[in-house]
Coordinates of C-alpha atoms and ligand atoms in Angstrom, one line a residue:
M1081 CA -96.1 46.8 12.7
K1082 CA -98.6 49.1 11.0
K1083 CA -101.4 47.5 12.9
Q1084 CA -99.7 48.3 16.2
L1085 CA -98.9 51.8 15.3
S1086 CA -102.5 52.6 14.7
N1087 CA -103.0 51.7 18.4
V1088 CA -100.7 54.5 19.4
T1089 CA -102.1 58.0 19.3
I1090 CA -100.6 61.4 19.9
A1091 CA -102.5 64.4 21.2
T1092 CA -101.6 68.0 22.1
R1093 CA -103.9 67.9 25.1
P1094 CA -104.1 65.1 27.7
A1095 CA -107.9 64.5 27.4
D1096 CA -107.9 64.4 23.5
Q1097 CA -108.2 61.2 21.6
G1098 CA -105.4 62.4 19.3
E1099 CA -104.2 61.1 15.9
P1100 CA -102.9 57.6 15.2
V1101 CA -99.1 57.7 14.8
D1102 CA -99.1 56.0 11.4
R1103 CA -101.1 58.9 10.0
L1104 CA -98.6 61.4 11.3
M1105 CA -95.4 59.7 10.4
L1106 CA -94.5 61.3 7.1
K1107 CA -95.6 64.8 8.1
T1108 CA -93.1 67.5 9.1
V1109 CA -93.2 69.4 12.4
N1110 CA -94.4 72.4 10.4
E1111 CA -97.3 70.5 8.8
L1112 CA -98.3 69.4 12.2
A1113 CA -98.3 73.0 13.4
L1114 CA -96.1 72.1 16.4
K1115 CA -94.1 74.7 18.1
H1116 CA -91.0 74.5 20.2
G1117 CA -91.9 73.5 23.8
D1118 CA -95.3 72.0 22.9
L1119 CA -96.2 69.1 25.1
L1120 CA -97.4 66.0 23.4
F1121 CA -99.4 63.2 25.0
L1122 CA -99.0 59.6 23.9
N1123 CA -101.8 57.1 24.3
Y1124 CA -101.8 53.5 23.3
A1125 CA -104.3 50.6 23.4
S1126 CA -102.8 47.5 24.9
V1127 CA -101.4 45.1 22.3
G1128 CA -102.8 41.7 22.5
N1129 CA -100.0 39.8 20.8
Q1130 CA -96.8 40.4 22.8
Q1131 CA -94.9 37.9 20.8
N1132 CA -95.6 39.8 17.6
L1133 CA -94.2 43.0 19.1
E1134 CA -91.0 41.4 20.3
S1135 CA -90.3 39.9 16.9
S1136 CA -90.8 43.2 15.2
Q1137 CA -88.5 44.9 17.7
S1138 CA -85.7 42.5 17.2
S1139 CA -86.0 42.8 13.4
E1140 CA -85.2 46.4 13.4
A1141 CA -81.8 48.0 14.2
G1142 CA -81.7 50.6 16.9
P1143 CA -80.4 51.3 20.4
E1144 CA -83.7 50.3 22.1
L1145 CA -83.3 48.0 25.1
P1146 CA -84.8 44.7 24.3
T1147 CA -87.0 42.9 26.8
T1148 CA -85.5 40.1 28.9
A1149 CA -87.1 37.5 26.6
T1150 CA -85.3 39.0 23.6
A1151 CA -82.0 39.0 25.4
A1152 CA -82.5 35.3 26.2
Q1153 CA -83.5 34.7 22.6
V1154 CA -80.3 36.3 21.4
F1155 CA -78.3 34.3 23.9
Q1156 CA -79.9 31.1 22.5
S1157 CA -79.7 31.8 18.8
V1158 CA -76.3 33.6 18.2
K1159 CA -73.6 31.3 16.9
Q1160 CA -70.3 32.4 18.3
S1161 CA -66.8 31.1 17.4
A1162 CA -65.8 27.8 19.0
L1163 CA -63.1 29.7 20.8
D1164 CA -65.6 32.1 22.4
D1165 CA -67.8 29.1 23.4
Q1166 CA -64.8 27.4 25.0
L1167 CA -63.7 30.6 26.9
D1168 CA -67.4 31.1 28.0
K1169 CA -67.3 27.8 29.8
D1170 CA -63.9 28.4 31.4
P1171 CA -64.1 30.1 34.8
G1172 CA -60.5 31.3 34.2
M1173 CA -59.7 31.4 37.9
I1174 CA -56.1 32.3 38.6
T1175 CA -54.6 29.7 40.9
R1176 CA -52.0 30.6 43.4
P1177 CA -49.5 28.4 45.3
R1178 CA -49.4 28.2 49.1
D1179 CA -47.6 31.3 50.4
P1180 CA -44.9 30.0 52.7
K1181 CA -44.8 33.3 54.7
M1182 CA -48.5 34.1 55.0
C1183 CA -50.3 30.7 54.9
C1184 CA -50.5 29.1 58.3
H1185 CA -52.3 25.9 57.1
G1186 CA -51.2 22.6 55.7
D1187 CA -50.8 21.6 52.1
K1188 CA -54.4 20.9 51.6
G1189 CA -55.8 24.0 53.3
M1190 CA -56.7 27.3 51.7
C1191 CA -56.8 30.9 52.9
D1192 CA -57.1 34.4 51.7
Y1193 CA -53.5 34.4 50.6
C1194 CA -53.6 31.4 48.4
M1195 CA -57.3 31.3 47.3
P1196 CA -57.7 31.4 43.5
L1197 CA -58.4 34.9 42.1
E1198 CA -61.1 35.9 39.6
P1199 CA -59.7 36.3 36.1
Y1200 CA -60.5 40.1 36.3
D1201 CA -58.7 40.6 39.6
A1202 CA -57.4 44.2 39.6
S1203 CA -54.3 43.6 41.7
Y1204 CA -53.2 40.7 39.5
Q1205 CA -53.8 42.9 36.4
E1206 CA -51.7 45.7 37.9
E1207 CA -48.9 43.3 39.1
H1208 CA -48.5 41.7 35.7
K1209 CA -48.8 45.0 33.8
I1210 CA -51.8 43.9 31.8
K1211 CA -52.9 47.1 30.1
H1212 CA -56.5 45.9 29.2
L1213 CA -58.5 43.0 30.6
S1214 CA -59.1 40.2 28.2
F1215 CA -62.6 40.4 26.7
H1216 CA -63.7 37.2 28.5
A1217 CA -62.3 38.3 31.8
Y1218 CA -64.2 41.6 31.4
L1219 CA -67.4 39.7 30.5
K1220 CA -67.0 37.5 33.6
K1221 CA -66.7 40.7 35.6
L1222 CA -69.9 42.1 34.2
N1223 CA -71.7 38.9 34.7
S1224 CA -70.6 38.7 38.3
E1225 CA -72.1 42.1 38.8
N1226 CA -75.3 41.8 36.8
N1227 CA -76.3 38.1 36.7
K1228 CA -75.4 37.0 40.2
S1229 CA -78.1 34.4 40.6
G1230 CA -77.3 32.7 37.3
G1231 CA -81.0 31.9 36.8
S1232 CA -82.1 32.3 33.2
S1233 CA -85.3 34.1 34.3
S1234 CA -83.3 37.1 35.6
Y1235 CA -80.8 37.1 32.8
M1236 CA -79.7 40.5 31.5
A1237 CA -77.5 40.8 28.5
P1238 CA -74.3 42.2 30.1
L1239 CA -73.1 43.9 26.9
E1240 CA -74.5 46.6 24.7
E1241 CA -72.7 48.3 21.8
P1242 CA -72.6 52.1 22.3
F1243 CA -74.8 54.0 19.8
Y1244 CA -74.2 57.7 19.4
G1245 CA -76.7 58.6 16.8
V1246 CA -80.3 59.7 17.2
A1247 CA -82.4 56.7 18.2
K1248 CA -84.1 55.2 15.2
K1249 CA -87.3 54.4 16.9
C1250 CA -88.4 57.2 19.3
P1251 CA -91.3 56.7 21.7
G1252 CA -91.8 60.5 21.5
G1253 CA -94.2 60.1 18.5
H1254 CA -92.6 62.7 16.3
P1255 CA -91.5 62.2 12.7
P1256 CA -88.2 60.3 12.6
W1257 CA -84.9 62.1 12.6
P1258 CA -83.9 64.4 10.8
A1259 CA -87.5 65.6 10.6
G1260 CA -87.9 65.5 14.4
I1261 CA -86.0 65.0 17.6
C1262 CA -86.8 65.1 21.3
S1263 CA -85.1 64.5 24.6
K1264 CA -85.9 60.8 24.4
C1265 CA -84.2 60.1 21.1
Q1266 CA -81.3 62.5 21.1
P1267 CA -78.0 60.9 22.0
S1268 CA -76.8 61.8 25.5
A1269 CA -73.4 63.4 26.1
I1270 CA -70.4 61.1 25.4
T1271 CA -67.5 60.9 27.9
L1272 CA -64.5 59.2 26.4
Q1273 CA -62.2 57.1 28.6
Q1274 CA -59.6 54.5 27.9
Q1275 CA -61.3 51.2 27.1
S1276 CA -60.7 48.8 30.0
F1277 CA -60.7 45.6 27.9
R1278 CA -59.6 44.3 24.5
M1279 CA -61.1 41.9 22.1
V1280 CA -57.7 40.4 21.2
D1281 CA -54.8 40.4 23.6
H1282 CA -51.9 39.4 21.5
V1283 CA -50.8 39.1 17.8
E1284 CA -48.5 36.2 17.1
F1285 CA -46.7 35.8 13.8
A1286 CA -46.3 32.0 13.2
D1287 CA -42.8 32.6 11.8
F1288 CA -40.5 35.6 11.5
G1289 CA -40.2 34.9 7.7
I1290 CA -43.8 36.0 7.2
V1291 CA -43.0 39.5 8.5
N1292 CA -39.5 39.6 6.9
T1293 CA -40.9 38.8 3.4
F1294 CA -43.5 41.6 3.9
I1295 CA -40.8 44.2 4.9
D1296 CA -38.8 43.1 1.8
A1297 CA -41.1 45.2 -0.4
W1298 CA -40.0 48.3 1.5
R1299 CA -36.3 47.2 1.5
K1300 CA -36.4 46.9 -2.3
T1301 CA -38.3 50.1 -3.1
G1302 CA -38.4 52.4 -0.1
L1303 CA -42.1 52.5 -0.6
Q1304 CA -44.7 51.6 2.1
R1305 CA -46.8 48.4 1.9
I1306 CA -50.1 47.1 3.2
G1307 CA -51.4 43.6 3.6
Y1308 CA -54.1 41.5 5.2
L1309 CA -53.3 39.1 7.9
Y1310 CA -54.7 35.5 7.6
G1311 CA -54.6 32.9 10.3
T1312 CA -56.5 31.7 13.3
Y1313 CA -57.7 33.0 16.7
Q1314 CA -56.5 30.9 19.6
R1315 CA -56.3 30.9 23.3
Y1316 CA -53.6 33.1 24.8
D1317 CA -52.6 31.8 28.2
A1318 CA -50.2 34.6 29.2
V1319 CA -53.2 36.6 30.4
P1320 CA -56.4 35.2 32.0
L1321 CA -58.9 34.1 29.4
G1322 CA -56.8 35.7 26.7
V1323 CA -57.1 35.5 22.9
R1324 CA -54.3 35.7 20.4
A1325 CA -54.4 36.2 16.6
V1326 CA -52.0 33.7 15.1
V1327 CA -50.8 35.0 11.6
E1328 CA -49.9 32.4 9.0
A1329 CA -49.8 34.5 5.9
I1330 CA -50.0 38.1 4.7
Y1331 CA -51.9 38.8 1.5
E1332 CA -51.0 42.0 -0.3
P1333 CA -54.0 43.4 -2.2
S1334 CA -53.6 45.7 -5.2
Q1335 CA -52.3 49.0 -4.0
S1336 CA -50.4 52.1 -4.9
D1337 CA -47.3 52.4 -2.7
E1338 CA -45.7 55.8 -1.8
L1339 CA -42.8 56.9 0.2
D1340 CA -45.1 58.1 3.0
G1341 CA -48.0 55.7 2.8
V1342 CA -50.2 53.5 0.7
T1343 CA -53.5 53.8 -1.1
L1344 CA -55.6 50.8 -1.6
T1345 CA -56.6 50.8 -5.3
L1346 CA -60.2 50.1 -6.1
P1347 CA -61.1 47.1 -4.0
N1348 CA -61.1 44.0 -6.2
D1349 CA -64.1 42.2 -4.7
E1350 CA -63.5 39.1 -6.9
E1351 CA -59.9 38.9 -5.8
E1352 CA -60.7 39.4 -2.1
K1353 CA -63.5 36.9 -2.2
H1354 CA -61.2 34.3 -3.8
V1355 CA -58.5 34.9 -1.1
D1356 CA -61.1 34.7 1.7
E1357 CA -62.5 31.4 0.3
L1358 CA -59.1 29.9 -0.2
A1359 CA -58.1 30.9 3.4
K1360 CA -61.3 29.3 4.7
A1361 CA -60.5 26.0 2.8
A1362 CA -57.2 26.1 4.6
G1363 CA -58.9 26.6 8.0
L1364 CA -57.9 30.3 8.2
Q1365 CA -59.7 33.6 8.3
K1366 CA -58.8 37.3 7.8
L1367 CA -57.5 38.5 11.2
G1368 CA -56.5 42.1 10.5
V1369 CA -54.3 44.4 8.5
V1370 CA -50.6 45.3 8.6
F1371 CA -48.8 48.2 7.0
T1372 CA -45.3 49.7 7.1
D1373 CA -44.3 53.2 8.1
L1374 CA -40.5 52.9 7.6
L1375 CA -37.9 55.5 6.9
D1376 CA -34.2 54.6 6.7
A1377 CA -32.3 56.7 9.3
G1378 CA -29.6 57.3 6.7
K1379 CA -26.8 56.0 9.0
G1380 CA -25.9 53.1 6.7
D1381 CA -26.5 50.6 9.5
G1382 CA -30.0 49.6 8.6
S1383 CA -31.5 51.6 11.4
V1384 CA -34.8 53.4 10.9
V1385 CA -36.4 56.6 12.1
C1386 CA -38.6 56.3 15.2
K1387 CA -41.7 58.4 14.3
R1388 CA -44.2 56.8 16.6
H1389 CA -43.7 57.3 20.3
V1390 CA -45.4 58.6 23.4
D1391 CA -44.8 62.3 22.5
S1392 CA -46.1 61.9 18.9
Y1393 CA -48.7 59.2 18.3
F1394 CA -48.9 55.4 17.9
L1395 CA -51.7 55.1 15.4
S1396 CA -52.7 58.3 13.5
S1397 CA -56.2 59.6 13.5
L1398 CA -56.5 58.5 9.8
E1399 CA -55.3 55.0 10.7
I1400 CA -57.7 54.8 13.7
A1401 CA -60.6 55.7 11.4
F1402 CA -59.4 53.1 8.9
A1403 CA -59.1 50.4 11.6
A1404 CA -62.6 51.3 13.0
K1405 CA -64.1 51.0 9.5
L1406 CA -62.5 47.6 9.0
Q1407 CA -63.7 46.5 12.5
K1408 CA -67.2 47.5 11.6
E1409 CA -66.9 45.3 8.4
N1410 CA -65.7 42.4 10.5
R1411 CA -68.1 42.1 13.4
N1412 CA -67.7 39.7 16.3
P1413 CA -70.8 37.5 16.9
C1414 CA -71.5 37.5 20.6
R1415 CA -74.4 36.0 22.5
W1416 CA -73.8 38.2 25.5
S1417 CA -74.7 41.4 23.7
T1418 CA -78.2 42.8 23.2
D1419 CA -77.9 42.8 19.4
G1420 CA -75.9 39.5 19.1
Q1421 CA -72.6 41.1 18.1
F1422 CA -70.0 43.0 20.0
S1423 CA -67.1 45.0 18.5
S1424 CA -64.6 43.0 16.5
K1425 CA -61.5 40.8 16.6
F1426 CA -59.9 42.6 13.6
V1427 CA -56.4 43.8 14.5
T1428 CA -54.2 46.5 13.0
C1429 CA -50.4 46.2 13.0
V1430 CA -47.9 48.8 12.2
I1431 CA -44.3 48.1 11.2
S1432 CA -42.1 51.1 12.1
G1433 CA -39.0 52.2 13.9
N1434 CA -38.9 51.7 17.7
L1435 CA -37.0 53.9 20.2
E1436 CA -33.8 52.0 19.4
G1437 CA -34.1 52.6 15.7
Q1438 CA -34.9 49.0 15.0
I1439 CA -37.7 47.8 12.8
D1440 CA -40.5 46.7 15.1
I1441 CA -44.2 45.7 15.1
A1442 CA -46.9 47.3 17.1
S1443 CA -50.5 46.0 17.3
Y1444 CA -53.7 47.9 18.0
Q1445 CA -57.4 48.0 17.8
S1446 CA -59.7 51.0 17.6
S1447 CA -61.9 51.2 20.7
M1448 CA -65.6 50.7 20.6
S1449 CA -66.1 54.4 21.0
A1450 CA -64.2 54.9 17.8
E1451 CA -66.4 52.3 16.0
A1452 CA -69.5 54.0 17.3
M1453 CA -68.4 57.6 16.6
M1454 CA -67.5 56.6 13.1
D1455 CA -70.8 54.9 12.7
A1456 CA -72.7 58.0 13.8
D1457 CA -70.5 60.1 11.5
L1458 CA -69.3 62.2 14.4
I1459 CA -65.5 62.2 13.8
E1460 CA -63.0 62.7 11.0
P1461 CA -59.2 62.4 10.8
S1462 CA -57.2 65.6 11.4
V1463 CA -54.1 66.7 9.5
N1464 CA -52.5 66.5 12.9
P1465 CA -52.1 62.7 13.3
S1466 CA -52.3 62.8 17.1
V1467 CA -55.8 64.3 17.3
M1468 CA -59.2 63.3 15.9
R1469 CA -61.6 66.1 14.8
I1470 CA -65.3 66.2 15.8
K1471 CA -67.5 67.0 12.8
E1472 CA -69.7 70.1 12.7
P1473 CA -73.4 69.5 13.3
T1474 CA -75.6 69.8 10.2
S1475 CA -79.3 69.5 9.5
T1476 CA -78.9 65.7 9.3
R1477 CA -76.0 65.2 11.8
Y1478 CA -76.7 65.6 15.5
V1479 CA -73.5 66.1 17.5
P1480 CA -73.9 65.6 21.2
D1481 CA -71.6 67.1 23.8
I1482 CA -68.4 65.1 23.9
F1483 CA -65.9 65.1 26.8
Y1484 CA -62.8 63.2 27.7
K1485 CA -61.3 62.5 31.1
K1486 CA -57.7 63.2 31.8
I1487 CA -55.4 63.5 34.7
N1488 CA -54.1 67.1 35.0
E1489 CA -50.8 68.4 36.4
Y1490 CA -52.2 68.2 40.0
K1491 CA -52.9 64.5 39.4
L1492 CA -56.6 65.2 39.5
T1493 CA -59.1 63.6 37.1
V1494 CA -60.7 66.4 35.1
Q1495 CA -63.2 66.4 32.3
E1496 CA -62.3 68.3 29.1
N1497 CA -64.5 69.4 26.3
A1498 CA -63.4 67.3 23.3
K1499 CA -64.6 69.8 20.7
P1500 CA -63.3 70.6 18.2
A1501 CA -60.6 67.9 18.4
F1502 CA -59.2 65.5 21.0
P1503 CA -56.2 63.2 21.6
V1504 CA -56.4 59.9 19.6
E1505 CA -55.3 57.9 22.6
Y1506 CA -59.0 57.8 23.8
L1507 CA -59.8 55.7 20.7
L1508 CA -57.0 53.3 20.9
V1509 CA -56.5 49.9 22.5
T1510 CA -53.0 48.4 22.6
L1511 CA -52.2 44.7 22.1
T1512 CA -49.0 42.8 22.6
H1513 CA -47.2 40.9 19.8
G1514 CA -44.5 38.3 19.4
F1515 CA -43.2 35.1 17.8
P1516 CA -43.7 31.5 19.1
E1517 CA -40.8 30.0 21.0
K1518 CA -40.9 26.9 18.8
P1519 CA -42.3 28.0 15.4
A1520 CA -44.5 25.6 13.6
P1521 CA -45.9 27.6 10.7
L1522 CA -48.6 26.2 8.5
F1523 CA -46.7 27.3 5.4
T1524 CA -43.1 26.6 4.4
P1525 CA -41.0 29.4 5.7
G1526 CA -38.1 30.9 3.7
E1527 CA -37.9 31.7 0.1
S1528 CA -41.4 32.0 -1.1
F1529 CA -43.4 32.1 -4.3
P1530 CA -43.5 35.6 -5.7
I1531 CA -45.9 37.8 -3.7
E1532 CA -49.0 39.0 -5.5
N1533 CA -49.3 42.6 -6.7
R1534 CA -45.6 43.3 -6.5
G1535 CA -45.0 44.1 -10.1
H1536 CA -43.2 47.3 -9.1
T1537 CA -40.5 45.3 -7.4
G1538 CA -39.9 43.3 -10.6
V1539 CA -41.5 40.0 -9.5
S1540 CA -44.6 38.4 -11.0
Q1541 CA -46.6 35.4 -10.5
D1542 CA -46.4 33.4 -13.7
F1543 CA -45.9 29.9 -15.1
H1544 CA -42.1 30.4 -14.9
A1545 CA -42.5 31.0 -11.1
I1546 CA -44.8 27.9 -10.8
K1547 CA -42.2 25.8 -12.6
K1548 CA -39.5 27.1 -10.2
Q1549 CA -41.7 26.5 -7.2
L1550 CA -42.4 22.9 -8.1
G1551 CA -38.8 22.1 -8.9
N1552 CA -37.7 19.3 -11.1
G1553 CA -38.5 16.6 -8.7
T1554 CA -40.7 13.8 -10.0
R1555 CA -42.5 13.4 -6.7
L1556 CA -44.8 16.1 -5.5
E1557 CA -43.8 17.2 -2.0
A1558 CA -45.9 19.1 0.6
K1559 CA -43.2 21.8 1.1
D1560 CA -43.4 22.7 -2.6
I1561 CA -47.1 23.6 -2.4
A1562 CA -47.4 24.8 1.2
D1563 CA -47.2 28.5 0.3
F1564 CA -50.2 30.8 0.7
H1565 CA -49.3 33.0 -2.3
F1566 CA -48.7 30.0 -4.5
L1567 CA -52.1 28.5 -3.5
V1568 CA -53.9 31.8 -4.2
H1569 CA -52.3 32.2 -7.6
V1570 CA -52.7 28.6 -8.8
T1571 CA -56.3 28.3 -7.8
S1572 CA -57.1 31.6 -9.6
L1573 CA -55.9 30.4 -13.0
G1574 CA -58.9 28.3 -13.8
I1575 CA -56.8 25.3 -14.7
L1576 CA -57.8 23.2 -11.6
S1577 CA -61.4 22.3 -11.1
G1578 CA -63.1 23.4 -7.9
E1579 CA -62.6 19.9 -6.5
E1580 CA -58.9 19.9 -7.5
S1581 CA -58.4 23.3 -6.0
R1582 CA -59.8 22.0 -2.7
L1583 CA -57.6 19.0 -2.9
L1584 CA -54.5 21.2 -3.5
V1585 CA -55.3 23.4 -0.4
Q1586 CA -56.0 20.3 1.7
A1587 CA -52.8 18.6 0.6
A1588 CA -50.8 21.8 1.3
V1589 CA -52.3 22.1 4.8
S1590 CA -52.5 18.4 5.8
K1591 CA -49.2 17.4 4.2
N1592 CA -50.9 14.0 3.8
E1593 CA -49.2 11.7 1.3
E1594 CA -52.4 10.3 0.0
D1595 CA -53.8 13.8 -0.7
L1596 CA -50.5 14.7 -2.5
Y1597 CA -50.7 11.5 -4.6
L1598 CA -54.4 12.1 -5.5
L1599 CA -53.5 15.7 -6.5
S1600 CA -50.5 14.8 -8.6
Q1601 CA -52.6 12.3 -10.5
S1602 CA -55.5 14.7 -11.2
P1603 CA -56.0 15.9 -14.8
G1604 CA -56.0 19.6 -13.7
W1605 CA -52.6 19.2 -12.0
Q1606 CA -51.2 17.4 -15.0
S1607 CA -52.3 20.2 -17.3
L1608 CA -50.7 22.8 -14.9
L1609 CA -47.4 20.8 -15.0
T1610 CA -47.5 20.6 -18.8
I1611 CA -48.1 24.3 -19.2
A1612 CA -45.4 25.2 -16.6
S1613 CA -42.9 22.8 -18.2
T1614 CA -43.0 24.6 -21.6
Q1615 CA -41.7 27.8 -19.9
Ligands
ZN1766 ZN1 -53.2 29.9 52.3
ZN1767 ZN1 -87.6 61.6 19.9

């Protein structure tokens, strides 16, 4: 890189040879005696080794557009999830039956009225009230516009993550931000709009008991609760090329619960890592977060207050910022994006009162604009939950013009200045949620092993609980161990070896008799039973 920079020179007059960039890099604008409005002239000697330049480009983060070769390299090298690979290959065409009124051809014929539709067909989306296109339908739409020929030589990455900061590498040749800025590296104005697509379409809880057990913490204490969702991402066929998050368990990290919210206590990395690893061994991953916002309506009939509705907010500015932060921590690998990743499949669910006063679930994601604005440190939550504040510019924070588009009282689309604060709905993507028609949860539903970190409700995970969980039966049964909270606890005790822990998780998930037998005969399991039996 250094060698190439010395090939680039900057001069204040066009005929001058100028100074190599690498000699100017650490100097301030003052030291260079540059004044506002000075014209600078950039010269460069041609670089012999193009390959070298490309590899140095791709190794550094920044919003710079990569060359076609780099986009193709990203396409080849990024490892996506198996689900994304499968959806990539699926054309997702929406088939339609022969229309008896409009089609004037035989059974085997086809016409405009019965021809299959593209997965992103706008009239289909409207007819079926699909609020956002599925990510893969959106991607197919972009590819149909940008990569028509399908030839790899003309391939353009259809996706690019928004970046609202000052470009990290500026061709303007000035010292890097915050020492210098020019029209080339300053972020352009941001115009916020509703995001047209969503990374996940639907959240499905594998069994109602999972949610019910979670809400129990509030029922017992009146205090709010937060948990992480574990499960799998699968196809969701109710929308073209859809994705659903199927929740098999909710893990409740250490937290301090209040009447009006929760605070995550110092993140216990050890604990979180253990849960993630255990989930992985069970074929699961962290899908998102869920929290309660419940308040008894005081009518004595179990009804709750509806706080979140169209005239207040659905997700507060604080929660949107929290969701965006978690989404940034859980990136979505994507071969179609210039930098090999695109947004996140991390979901955020709220359990609160609906318009009928019933306890209900709502599922969301923060938009990519929210992720990018958080990333560039442009926004902060407001005390008013329905608006997000734009931060003030400082010597190190460049805040571009920010607008949002809205439909005014005359039904006209108008552009409003978003400063100093704007409605949170521009940062929110809505998902649907539900339960399967025929539940087949991975873990035994019903009365479960005590939930972790619930000391304040009077339950604890101990050997007494283990004894109760395993019962007095002589034969180990899958239903006894098929409990996520039990698995997390037992594998954290240090009684089972790593191999025995894997066997335990495998037996709990596979429900295989041979695995169960092997586990029951293992020395670690025998020790566990011995200790538990003395309780
Ligand atoms: Zn037809
Ligand atoms: Zn610049």
